[in-house]
Short mmCIF file of C-alpha atoms (C1' of nucleotides) in Angstrom, two decimals:
data_model
loop_
_atom_site.label_atom_id
_atom_site.label_comp_id
_atom_site.label_asym_id
_atom_site.label_seq_id
_atom_site.Cartn_x
_atom_site.Cartn_y
_atom_site.Cartn_z
CA MET A 343 145.64 105.48 69.70
CA ALA A 344 145.46 108.68 71.64
CA ARG A 345 145.22 108.16 75.37
CA VAL A 346 142.16 109.44 77.12
CA GLY A 347 143.91 110.04 80.42
CA LEU A 348 142.02 107.83 82.81
CA THR A 349 142.73 108.03 86.51
CA LYS A 350 140.97 106.73 89.61
CA GLU A 351 139.73 110.21 90.28
CA ARG A 352 138.31 110.87 86.83
CA LEU A 353 136.64 107.48 86.81
CA THR A 354 135.14 108.07 90.21
CA LEU A 355 133.84 111.49 89.24
CA ALA A 356 132.46 110.26 85.94
CA GLY A 357 130.88 107.37 87.79
CA ALA A 358 129.20 109.80 90.14
CA GLU A 359 127.88 111.83 87.21
CA LEU A 360 126.65 108.68 85.55
CA ALA A 361 124.93 107.68 88.78
CA ASP A 362 123.10 111.01 88.90
CA GLU A 363 121.99 110.55 85.33
CA VAL A 364 120.88 106.94 85.24
CA GLY A 365 120.85 105.74 88.85
CA PHE A 366 123.56 104.33 91.04
CA ASP A 367 122.56 100.73 90.45
CA LYS A 368 123.07 101.22 86.72
CA VAL A 369 126.64 102.37 87.15
CA THR A 370 128.62 99.63 85.52
CA VAL A 371 132.19 99.14 84.39
CA SER A 372 131.13 98.82 80.78
CA ALA A 373 128.86 101.85 80.86
CA LEU A 374 131.69 103.90 82.28
CA ALA A 375 134.13 102.58 79.68
CA ARG A 376 131.65 103.46 76.96
CA ARG A 377 131.43 106.97 78.34
CA PHE A 378 135.16 107.39 77.93
CA GLY A 379 135.24 105.63 74.60
CA VAL A 380 137.60 102.94 75.81
CA LYS A 381 137.31 99.20 76.28
CA ASP A 382 135.98 97.74 79.51
CA ALA A 383 139.23 96.05 80.35
CA SER A 384 141.06 99.37 80.34
CA LEU A 385 139.38 100.46 83.54
CA TYR A 386 140.89 97.62 85.51
CA SER A 387 144.26 99.34 85.63
CA HIS A 388 142.61 102.04 87.70
CA VAL A 389 139.97 100.35 89.82
CA ARG A 390 140.21 96.88 91.27
CA ASN A 391 136.74 95.82 90.23
CA SER A 392 133.15 96.94 90.04
CA GLN A 393 132.73 96.95 93.81
CA ASP A 394 135.83 99.08 94.22
CA LEU A 395 134.43 101.60 91.75
CA LYS A 396 131.15 101.81 93.61
CA THR A 397 132.90 102.19 96.93
CA ARG A 398 134.94 105.08 95.56
CA ILE A 399 131.78 106.80 94.34
CA ALA A 400 130.22 106.26 97.75
CA LEU A 401 133.22 107.82 99.49
CA LEU A 402 133.15 110.75 97.12
CA ALA A 403 129.49 111.32 97.88
CA LEU A 404 130.00 111.04 101.64
CA ALA A 405 132.82 113.56 101.50
CA GLU A 406 130.90 116.01 99.31
CA LEU A 407 127.86 115.76 101.52
CA ALA A 408 129.91 116.27 104.66
CA ASP A 409 131.45 119.39 103.15
CA ARG A 410 128.10 120.81 102.25
CA VAL A 411 126.65 120.14 105.66
CA ALA A 412 129.69 121.61 107.37
CA ALA A 413 129.38 124.77 105.30
CA ALA A 414 125.67 125.02 105.99
CA LEU A 415 126.17 124.56 109.70
CA ALA A 416 128.90 127.16 110.11
CA GLY A 417 127.86 129.94 112.43
CA ARG A 418 124.38 128.65 113.06
CA SER A 419 122.77 127.14 116.11
CA GLY A 420 119.39 126.02 117.40
CA LYS A 421 116.64 125.83 114.88
CA ASP A 422 118.74 127.62 112.29
CA ALA A 423 121.30 124.84 112.47
CA LEU A 424 118.62 122.19 112.38
CA ALA A 425 117.07 123.59 109.23
CA ALA A 426 120.44 124.22 107.58
CA PHE A 427 121.51 120.67 108.25
CA ALA A 428 118.30 119.18 107.01
CA ASP A 429 118.19 121.33 103.91
CA ALA A 430 121.80 120.61 103.02
CA TYR A 431 121.00 116.96 103.23
CA ARG A 432 117.83 117.15 101.20
CA ASP A 433 119.22 119.52 98.60
CA TYR A 434 122.18 117.27 97.97
CA ALA A 435 119.90 114.31 97.50
CA ARG A 436 117.75 116.22 95.05
CA GLU A 437 120.65 117.62 93.05
CA HIS A 438 122.58 114.36 93.11
CA PRO A 439 120.20 111.44 93.47
CA GLY A 440 122.74 108.93 92.24
CA ARG A 441 125.45 110.16 94.57
CA TYR A 442 122.99 110.17 97.45
CA ALA A 443 122.10 106.56 96.71
CA ALA A 444 125.81 105.80 96.56
CA ALA A 445 126.32 107.31 100.00
CA GLN A 446 123.91 104.66 101.29
CA LEU A 447 126.16 101.82 100.17
CA GLU A 448 127.12 99.71 103.12
CA LEU A 449 130.86 99.95 103.58
CA ASP A 450 133.00 97.40 105.33
CA ALA A 451 134.22 98.46 108.75
CA GLU A 452 137.66 99.54 107.63
CA THR A 453 136.44 101.63 104.72
CA ALA A 454 133.76 103.20 106.89
CA LEU A 455 136.37 104.34 109.37
CA ALA A 456 138.39 105.98 106.63
CA SER A 457 135.30 107.72 105.29
CA ALA A 458 133.56 110.93 106.16
CA ALA A 459 131.00 108.96 108.14
CA GLY A 460 132.56 110.03 111.43
CA LYS A 461 132.31 113.64 110.38
CA HIS A 462 128.63 113.13 109.66
CA SER A 463 127.79 111.83 113.10
CA ALA A 464 129.83 114.55 114.75
CA MET A 465 127.91 117.17 112.82
CA THR A 466 124.57 115.65 113.65
CA ARG A 467 125.53 115.79 117.30
CA ALA A 468 126.56 119.41 116.86
CA ILE A 469 123.01 120.41 115.94
CA LEU A 470 121.82 119.37 119.34
CA ARG A 471 124.15 121.77 121.09
CA GLY A 472 121.50 124.42 120.80
CA TYR A 473 119.03 122.24 122.65
CA ASP A 474 119.15 121.18 126.24
CA LEU A 475 119.51 117.43 125.93
CA ALA A 476 121.78 115.21 127.98
CA GLU A 477 122.74 111.63 127.24
CA PRO A 478 121.17 109.22 126.58
CA ASP A 479 118.36 111.39 125.24
CA GLN A 480 120.86 113.00 122.93
CA THR A 481 121.61 109.73 121.19
CA ASP A 482 117.92 109.00 120.81
CA ALA A 483 117.33 112.44 119.35
CA ILE A 484 120.19 112.02 116.90
CA ARG A 485 118.73 108.75 115.74
CA LEU A 486 115.34 110.35 115.34
CA LEU A 487 116.72 113.21 113.27
CA GLY A 488 118.88 110.98 111.11
CA SER A 489 116.02 108.58 110.51
CA THR A 490 113.53 111.28 109.67
CA PHE A 491 115.76 113.17 107.29
CA HIS A 492 116.99 110.09 105.55
CA GLY A 493 113.52 108.59 105.38
CA TYR A 494 111.95 111.76 104.05
CA VAL A 495 114.55 112.25 101.38
CA THR A 496 114.31 108.63 100.30
CA LEU A 497 110.53 108.60 100.11
CA GLU A 498 110.44 111.95 98.37
CA GLN A 499 112.88 110.65 95.78
CA ALA A 500 110.69 107.60 95.26
CA GLY A 501 107.86 109.98 94.43
CA ALA A 502 105.87 109.10 97.53
CA PHE A 503 104.88 112.70 98.22
CA GLY A 504 104.10 113.83 94.74
CA HIS A 505 100.58 112.58 94.31
CA THR A 506 98.62 114.66 96.79
CA ALA A 507 97.67 118.29 96.93
CA ARG A 508 99.99 119.21 99.80
CA ASP A 509 103.35 120.02 98.29
CA SER A 510 106.46 118.41 99.64
CA GLN A 511 108.35 121.61 100.38
CA THR A 512 105.62 122.81 102.72
CA SER A 513 105.47 119.51 104.56
CA TRP A 514 109.23 119.56 104.92
CA THR A 515 109.19 123.02 106.48
CA ARG A 516 106.41 122.06 108.86
CA ILE A 517 108.19 118.88 109.84
CA LEU A 518 111.28 120.89 110.69
CA ASP A 519 109.09 123.14 112.84
CA ALA A 520 107.67 120.11 114.56
CA LEU A 521 111.06 118.54 115.19
CA ASP A 522 112.35 121.81 116.58
CA ALA A 523 109.40 121.96 118.96
CA LEU A 524 110.02 118.39 119.96
CA LEU A 525 113.69 118.97 120.69
CA ARG A 526 112.90 122.02 122.77
CA ASN A 527 110.42 119.95 124.72
CA TRP A 528 111.83 116.46 124.79
CA PRO A 529 109.59 114.21 126.90
CA THR A 530 111.14 112.78 130.05
CA THR A 531 110.51 109.17 130.85
CA MET B 502 112.63 64.39 83.67
CA ALA B 503 110.35 64.75 86.63
CA ARG B 504 108.58 68.07 86.75
CA VAL B 505 109.25 70.27 89.70
CA GLY B 506 105.92 72.02 89.58
CA LEU B 507 106.84 75.63 89.05
CA THR B 508 104.17 78.30 89.20
CA LYS B 509 104.24 82.07 89.42
CA GLU B 510 103.30 81.80 93.07
CA ARG B 511 105.97 79.33 94.04
CA LEU B 512 108.59 81.31 92.18
CA THR B 513 107.53 84.50 93.86
CA LEU B 514 107.59 82.93 97.31
CA ALA B 515 110.93 81.26 96.72
CA GLY B 516 112.23 84.57 95.40
CA ALA B 517 111.10 86.25 98.59
CA GLU B 518 112.86 83.63 100.69
CA LEU B 519 115.98 83.99 98.61
CA ALA B 520 115.81 87.75 99.09
CA ASP B 521 115.67 87.33 102.85
CA GLU B 522 118.66 85.03 102.73
CA VAL B 523 121.00 86.82 100.37
CA GLY B 524 119.51 90.26 99.77
CA PHE B 525 116.91 91.47 97.31
CA ASP B 526 119.47 92.79 94.87
CA LYS B 527 120.99 89.33 94.60
CA VAL B 528 117.71 87.72 93.60
CA THR B 529 118.34 86.65 90.06
CA VAL B 530 116.60 84.43 87.57
CA SER B 531 119.52 82.03 87.48
CA ALA B 532 119.84 81.86 91.26
CA LEU B 533 116.18 81.03 91.52
CA ALA B 534 116.43 78.40 88.78
CA ARG B 535 119.39 76.87 90.60
CA ARG B 536 117.30 76.73 93.77
CA PHE B 537 114.67 74.67 91.98
CA GLY B 538 117.22 72.56 90.14
CA VAL B 539 115.97 73.64 86.72
CA LYS B 540 117.49 75.61 83.87
CA ASP B 541 117.23 79.38 83.71
CA ALA B 542 115.10 79.35 80.61
CA SER B 543 112.44 77.29 82.34
CA LEU B 544 111.41 80.20 84.52
CA TYR B 545 110.40 82.27 81.55
CA SER B 546 107.20 80.30 81.10
CA HIS B 547 106.09 81.64 84.47
CA VAL B 548 107.50 85.14 84.75
CA ARG B 549 107.96 87.56 81.93
CA ASN B 550 111.47 88.59 82.89
CA SER B 551 113.70 89.50 85.79
CA GLN B 552 111.87 92.76 86.41
CA ASP B 553 108.53 90.98 86.49
CA LEU B 554 109.86 88.56 89.09
CA LYS B 555 111.10 91.40 91.27
CA THR B 556 107.83 93.23 90.96
CA ARG B 557 105.93 90.14 92.08
CA ILE B 558 108.16 89.80 95.12
CA ALA B 559 107.59 93.47 95.89
CA LEU B 560 103.82 93.05 95.67
CA LEU B 561 103.98 90.00 97.91
CA ALA B 562 105.94 91.94 100.49
CA LEU B 563 103.60 94.92 100.34
CA ALA B 564 100.59 92.67 100.85
CA GLU B 565 102.17 90.73 103.72
CA LEU B 566 103.23 93.91 105.41
CA ALA B 567 99.79 95.45 105.02
CA ASP B 568 98.22 92.37 106.59
CA ARG B 569 100.54 92.48 109.54
CA VAL B 570 99.95 96.15 110.13
CA ALA B 571 96.21 95.72 109.83
CA ALA B 572 96.28 92.93 112.40
CA ALA B 573 98.46 94.96 114.73
CA LEU B 574 96.22 97.98 114.44
CA ALA B 575 92.95 96.18 115.10
CA GLY B 576 91.25 97.46 118.21
CA ARG B 577 93.94 99.95 119.14
CA SER B 578 94.01 103.70 119.11
CA GLY B 579 96.16 106.59 120.18
CA LYS B 580 99.65 105.76 121.31
CA ASP B 581 98.85 102.07 121.35
CA ALA B 582 98.05 102.21 117.67
CA LEU B 583 101.13 104.27 116.95
CA ALA B 584 103.40 101.78 118.65
CA ALA B 585 101.65 98.79 117.13
CA PHE B 586 101.98 100.24 113.67
CA ALA B 587 105.62 101.12 114.10
CA ASP B 588 106.52 97.78 115.64
CA ALA B 589 104.73 95.82 112.95
CA TYR B 590 106.70 97.74 110.40
CA ARG B 591 110.03 97.30 112.12
CA ASP B 592 109.50 93.67 113.04
CA TYR B 593 108.66 92.79 109.48
CA ALA B 594 111.80 94.49 108.26
CA ARG B 595 113.91 92.63 110.77
CA GLU B 596 112.37 89.25 110.11
CA HIS B 597 112.30 89.72 106.36
CA PRO B 598 115.03 92.13 105.32
CA GLY B 599 114.94 91.03 101.70
CA ARG B 600 111.19 91.35 101.45
CA TYR B 601 111.34 94.74 103.12
CA ALA B 602 113.88 95.89 100.56
CA ALA B 603 111.62 94.50 97.84
CA ALA B 604 108.71 96.55 99.16
CA GLN B 605 110.83 99.63 98.45
CA LEU B 606 111.01 98.86 94.74
CA GLU B 607 109.54 101.69 92.76
CA LEU B 608 106.51 100.42 90.92
CA ASP B 609 105.04 101.93 87.80
CA ALA B 610 101.81 103.83 88.34
CA GLU B 611 99.51 101.07 87.19
CA THR B 612 101.15 98.37 89.32
CA ALA B 613 101.22 100.66 92.31
CA LEU B 614 97.48 101.18 92.06
CA ALA B 615 96.88 97.44 92.01
CA SER B 616 99.15 96.97 95.02
CA ALA B 617 98.57 97.17 98.73
CA ALA B 618 100.13 100.64 98.72
CA GLY B 619 96.73 102.28 99.08
CA LYS B 620 95.98 100.16 102.09
CA HIS B 621 99.24 101.30 103.62
CA SER B 622 98.49 104.97 103.36
CA ALA B 623 94.96 104.45 104.64
CA MET B 624 96.31 102.67 107.70
CA THR B 625 98.89 105.32 108.35
CA ARG B 626 96.13 107.87 108.30
CA ALA B 627 94.13 105.70 110.68
CA ILE B 628 96.76 106.05 113.38
CA LEU B 629 96.14 109.74 113.53
CA ARG B 630 92.49 109.30 114.38
CA GLY B 631 93.46 109.15 118.02
CA TYR B 632 95.10 112.55 117.78
CA ASP B 633 93.45 115.85 117.21
CA LEU B 634 94.95 116.88 113.89
CA ALA B 635 93.12 118.46 111.00
CA GLU B 636 94.33 118.82 107.44
CA PRO B 637 96.83 119.86 106.23
CA ASP B 638 98.67 119.11 109.48
CA GLN B 639 97.50 115.54 109.18
CA THR B 640 99.29 115.06 105.89
CA ASP B 641 102.46 116.56 107.30
CA ALA B 642 102.25 114.29 110.32
CA ILE B 643 101.74 111.23 108.14
CA ARG B 644 104.80 112.14 106.13
CA LEU B 645 106.78 112.62 109.32
CA LEU B 646 105.75 109.25 110.69
CA GLY B 647 106.34 107.42 107.44
CA SER B 648 109.74 109.02 106.99
CA THR B 649 110.87 108.34 110.52
CA PHE B 650 109.79 104.72 110.60
CA HIS B 651 111.17 103.96 107.20
CA GLY B 652 114.37 105.84 107.88
CA TYR B 653 114.92 104.19 111.23
CA VAL B 654 114.33 100.70 109.93
CA THR B 655 116.62 101.31 106.97
CA LEU B 656 119.44 102.74 109.03
CA GLU B 657 119.08 100.06 111.67
CA GLN B 658 119.32 97.43 108.98
CA ALA B 659 122.44 99.06 107.64
CA GLY B 660 123.95 98.66 111.08
CA ALA B 661 124.03 102.36 111.79
CA PHE B 662 122.83 101.98 115.37
CA GLY B 663 124.88 99.00 116.38
CA HIS B 664 128.17 100.59 117.30
CA THR B 665 127.32 102.66 120.32
CA ALA B 666 126.42 101.79 123.87
CA ARG B 667 122.77 102.82 123.61
CA ASP B 668 120.86 99.88 122.26
CA SER B 669 118.56 100.30 119.34
CA GLN B 670 115.44 98.90 121.01
CA THR B 671 115.60 101.51 123.75
CA SER B 672 116.06 104.35 121.29
CA TRP B 673 113.13 103.05 119.27
CA THR B 674 110.85 103.04 122.30
CA ARG B 675 111.91 106.53 123.30
CA ILE B 676 111.43 107.80 119.78
CA LEU B 677 107.88 106.46 119.80
CA ASP B 678 107.32 108.28 123.08
CA ALA B 679 108.66 111.44 121.53
CA LEU B 680 106.51 111.15 118.42
CA ASP B 681 103.44 110.51 120.55
CA ALA B 682 104.17 113.64 122.55
CA LEU B 683 104.68 115.57 119.35
CA LEU B 684 101.38 114.43 117.86
CA ARG B 685 99.53 115.32 121.01
CA ASN B 686 101.06 118.73 120.91
CA TRP B 687 101.49 119.54 117.24
CA PRO B 688 102.86 123.08 116.84
CA THR B 689 100.59 125.54 115.10
CA THR B 690 102.09 127.87 112.59
"C1'" DT C 700 168.26 108.69 72.81
"C1'" DT C 701 167.40 104.86 75.23
"C1'" DA C 702 165.08 102.62 79.00
"C1'" DT C 703 161.15 102.18 81.69
"C1'" DT C 704 156.81 102.74 83.02
"C1'" DT C 705 152.10 102.55 82.05
"C1'" DG C 706 147.80 103.54 79.48
"C1'" DC C 707 144.97 101.24 76.60
"C1'" DC C 708 144.22 97.18 73.56
"C1'" DT C 709 143.04 92.23 72.08
"C1'" DA C 710 141.74 87.78 73.46
"C1'" DA C 711 139.41 84.71 76.26
"C1'" DT C 712 136.44 82.82 80.22
"C1'" DA C 713 132.52 83.00 83.10
"C1'" DC C 714 127.96 84.44 84.47
"C1'" DT C 715 123.33 86.52 83.89
"C1'" DC C 716 119.34 87.55 80.83
"C1'" DC C 717 116.47 86.22 77.43
"C1'" DT C 718 114.36 84.12 72.83
"C1'" DA C 719 113.17 80.30 69.85
"C1'" DG C 720 111.95 75.97 69.15
"C1'" DG C 721 111.69 70.97 70.76
"C1'" DT C 722 110.29 66.95 73.65
"C1'" DA C 723 108.13 64.80 77.30
"C1'" DT C 724 104.65 64.83 80.71
"C1'" DC C 725 100.11 65.93 82.42
"C1'" DT C 726 95.11 66.72 81.55
"C1'" DT C 727 90.81 66.15 79.48
"C1'" DA C 728 87.16 64.82 75.93
"C1'" DG C 729 85.28 61.35 73.59
"C1'" DC D 92 91.18 54.17 78.08
"C1'" DT D 93 93.02 56.52 74.62
"C1'" DA D 94 93.93 60.33 71.54
"C1'" DA D 95 94.40 65.42 71.42
"C1'" DG D 96 95.80 69.32 73.35
"C1'" DA D 97 98.05 72.04 76.76
"C1'" DT D 98 102.15 72.95 79.14
"C1'" DA D 99 106.40 72.12 82.07
"C1'" DC D 100 110.90 71.83 81.26
"C1'" DC D 101 114.88 71.26 78.01
"C1'" DT D 102 118.68 72.44 74.50
"C1'" DA D 103 120.86 75.84 71.77
"C1'" DG D 104 122.35 80.19 71.19
"C1'" DG D 105 122.91 85.41 71.20
"C1'" DA D 106 123.81 89.64 73.84
"C1'" DG D 107 125.66 92.27 77.83
"C1'" DT D 108 128.62 92.62 82.00
"C1'" DA D 109 132.79 91.33 84.97
"C1'" DT D 110 137.32 90.03 85.01
"C1'" DT D 111 142.13 88.11 83.92
"C1'" DA D 112 146.31 87.71 81.07
"C1'" DG D 113 149.35 89.34 78.08
"C1'" DG D 114 150.89 92.78 74.30
"C1'" DC D 115 152.00 97.18 71.98
"C1'" DA D 116 152.65 101.97 71.88
"C1'" DA D 117 152.82 106.43 74.08
"C1'" DA D 118 154.49 109.14 77.81
"C1'" DT D 119 158.27 109.86 81.06
"C1'" DA D 120 162.87 109.40 83.11
"C1'" DA D 121 167.77 108.37 82.59
#
DNA sequence: TTATTTGCCTAATACTCCTAGGTATCTTAG
DNA sequence: CTAAGATACCTAGGAGTATTAGGCAAATAA
């Protein structure tokens, strides 16, 4: 019996690929074992359980996404940064729907701290440097941006924007324009 | 063996309650059977399968949500309507997290047509009547609003806004202010 | 080469989903 | 009011997934 060479890392990566192919919720220990041509039980030397596997995939996705966003953001500011951030986000979700869904997995406090989640919020805050917003408006604006991007990407993935004449790419661009205008002219209370 | 009196409707409602208690993804045929004190197999006289049960819960949630939004929207326009719509949405999600998750279930085309989904998009469009927006800006604005509300509610539910000083209710109110300002002053290309 | 680690296996239990076929309870027509 | 039919719920059982325990063989270290 030739060994296949399983490791945490290979399982996590294969799990992420599987998620992109069939959906994150269909990533299962047995499906992954099947993919490697080994028995289910063999995976348990490498991951604690199904939840552990999913968490690892989620952390992988968060890290990948953070890297992409960081690269996109480098050297940009103002609306350029806003668009780069948003596009990095959306592109990742479109290229890797399963991984994106994985990144949405709610992590326990400890795991979240060890994840790239902190990096994400720092980067979101960085976008606003190009706009003149003080606290607490800044926090509100961050929440608005995060909500809008996440919501758009989720709804787009669910096919919500595919059934009308207006194509999704155009709406996306116009929404970025609108958000930019809003940030430049944030209403005071 | 006294009969419990199962029907599609009671199963669907109990499924919705179960979803709110333990999460939509944990709504299972066996859990529901346990709740009624009957055997798993007994449910299959009333629902076709697990997917059918989930779809019914989703349709229930969509209909309930549409009713709430319609009631909230009645007699309001402009920013009032915007806030009423958004609050109805968010309140429903907070009171019924499982149902709200169910409403996100992707339905096949036929089921979607028979659902309250059409009513939802009509109502979203109705909000914009108080603002001076022509097509295709209107479609873009609808997508922005839908994305932001859905994204905010989802992230809030995931606990994303609970760990900083700024409380979520305040951000929500300010974001509605900001969106109102944006709609009143939609940037032209 | 031997000793040790460890990668993968078999075996077994539990839970969920679902089908087939049976029995008991309700409903309704005569 | 009773017999006939419909149907609510049951038992039995097969298939897939999650997980644990313990074993053998392949890789690695001594």
